[in-house]
C-alpha positions as a printed Julia matrix, in Angstrom:
131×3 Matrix{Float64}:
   8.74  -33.83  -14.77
   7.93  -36.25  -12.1
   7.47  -34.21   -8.28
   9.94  -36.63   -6.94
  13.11  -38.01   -7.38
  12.7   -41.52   -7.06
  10.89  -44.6    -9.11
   8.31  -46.26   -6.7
   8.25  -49.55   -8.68
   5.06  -48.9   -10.91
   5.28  -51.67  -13.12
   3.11  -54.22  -15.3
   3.95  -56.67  -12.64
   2.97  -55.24   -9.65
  -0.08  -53.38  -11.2
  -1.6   -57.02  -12.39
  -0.74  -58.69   -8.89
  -2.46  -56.08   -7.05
  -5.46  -56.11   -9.3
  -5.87  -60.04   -8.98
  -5.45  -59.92   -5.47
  -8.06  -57.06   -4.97
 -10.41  -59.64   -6.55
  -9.05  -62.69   -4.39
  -9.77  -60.29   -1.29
 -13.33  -59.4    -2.35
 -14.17  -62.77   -3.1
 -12.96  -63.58    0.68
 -14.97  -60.19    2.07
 -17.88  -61.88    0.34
 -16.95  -65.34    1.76
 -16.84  -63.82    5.0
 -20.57  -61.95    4.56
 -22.29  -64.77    3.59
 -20.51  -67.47    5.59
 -19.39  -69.61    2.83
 -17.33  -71.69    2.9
 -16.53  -72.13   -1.43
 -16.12  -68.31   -1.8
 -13.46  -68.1     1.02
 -11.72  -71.13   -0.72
 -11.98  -69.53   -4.25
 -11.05  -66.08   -2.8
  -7.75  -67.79   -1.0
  -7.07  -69.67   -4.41
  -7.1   -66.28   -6.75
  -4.97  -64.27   -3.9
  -2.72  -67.57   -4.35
  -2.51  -67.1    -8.08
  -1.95  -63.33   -7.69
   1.14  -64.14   -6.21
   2.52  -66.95   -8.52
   1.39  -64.38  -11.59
   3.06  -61.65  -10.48
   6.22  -63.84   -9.39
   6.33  -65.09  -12.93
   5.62  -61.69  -14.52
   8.22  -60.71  -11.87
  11.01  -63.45  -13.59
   9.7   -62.43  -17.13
  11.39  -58.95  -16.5
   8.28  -56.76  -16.28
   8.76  -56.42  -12.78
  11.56  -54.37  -11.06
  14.43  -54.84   -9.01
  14.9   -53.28   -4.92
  16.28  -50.46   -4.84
  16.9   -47.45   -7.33
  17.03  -47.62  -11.23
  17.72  -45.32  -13.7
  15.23  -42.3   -15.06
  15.0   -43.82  -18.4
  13.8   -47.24  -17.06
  10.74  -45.31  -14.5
   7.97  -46.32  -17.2
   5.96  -49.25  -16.73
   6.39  -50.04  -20.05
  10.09  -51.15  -20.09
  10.99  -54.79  -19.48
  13.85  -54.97  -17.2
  16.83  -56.12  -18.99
  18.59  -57.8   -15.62
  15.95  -60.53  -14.95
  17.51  -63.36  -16.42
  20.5   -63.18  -14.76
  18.52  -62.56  -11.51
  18.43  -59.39   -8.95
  21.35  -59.13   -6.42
  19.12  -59.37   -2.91
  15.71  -60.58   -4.41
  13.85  -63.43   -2.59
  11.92  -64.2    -5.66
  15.16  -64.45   -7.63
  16.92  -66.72   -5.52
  13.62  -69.1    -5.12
  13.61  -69.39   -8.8
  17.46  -70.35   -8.86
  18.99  -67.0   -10.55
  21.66  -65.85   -8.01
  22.0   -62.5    -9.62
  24.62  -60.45   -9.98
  27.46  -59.36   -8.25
  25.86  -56.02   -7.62
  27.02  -54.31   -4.55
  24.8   -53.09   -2.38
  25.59  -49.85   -0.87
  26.09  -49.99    3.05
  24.17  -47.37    5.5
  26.07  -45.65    7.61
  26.06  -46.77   10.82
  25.21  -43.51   13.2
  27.75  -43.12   16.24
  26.36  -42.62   19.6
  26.64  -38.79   20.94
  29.28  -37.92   23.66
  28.14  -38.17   26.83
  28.22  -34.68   28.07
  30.66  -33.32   30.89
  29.68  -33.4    34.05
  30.07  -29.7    35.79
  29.38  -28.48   38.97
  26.85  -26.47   40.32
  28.66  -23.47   38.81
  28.82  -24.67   35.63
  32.89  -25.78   36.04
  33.84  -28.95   34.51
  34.25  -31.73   37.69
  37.0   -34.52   36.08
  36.84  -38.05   37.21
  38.72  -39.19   39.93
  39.79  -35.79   40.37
């Protein structure tokens, strides 16, 4: 059983971006060393296609959508089954024209500011206003 409750979005998308962009970012660390000007273009060009790969793998429906899922979709294994339709609140989604659904998106509840306290008086008695 996993030590937490909640699925941190380990999936075949993410895991591929990352590892194409580690590459893009060492090609630009060794850009950087040796002060050339190719590598830092070729490092900036793979961290671009990171991105577009991981969009499209993203679309494809082995990435995941914000926000919780269910237990038996946590493995990096399972395709998402919402992708074509699009994910309610995803920027990738919505650049790629799929609206998503009509899921609702639970609202956080806004915190109320304390009471100000009473003032009292130097004996501790409560001193009304205007009074």
């Amino acid at each position: 059983m996993s030590a937490h409750p909640y699925d941190h979005g380990h999936t075949v998308a993410g895991w591929t971006g990352c590892g194409i962009a580690l590459a893009g970012t060492a090609l630009l660390g060794v850009g950087v060393c040796t002060v050339s000007g190719p590598l830092l273009a070729a490092g900036a060009a793979v961290d671009v296609l990171a991105l577009l790969v991981t969009w499209v793998l993203h679309l494809a429906g082995w990435g995941k959508a914000s926000g919780p899922r269910p237990r038996e979709e946590w493995s990096w294994r399972v395709r998402d089954s919402g992708a074509r339709a699009g994910h309610a609140e995803c920027l990738g989604c919505r650049m790629a024209g799929r609206r998503g659904g009509t899921a609702v998106v639970p609202a956080r509840p806004v915190a109320s500011a304390p009471a100000a306290p009473a003032e009292t008086d130097a004996v501790g008695v409560g001193v009304g206003v205007g009074g």
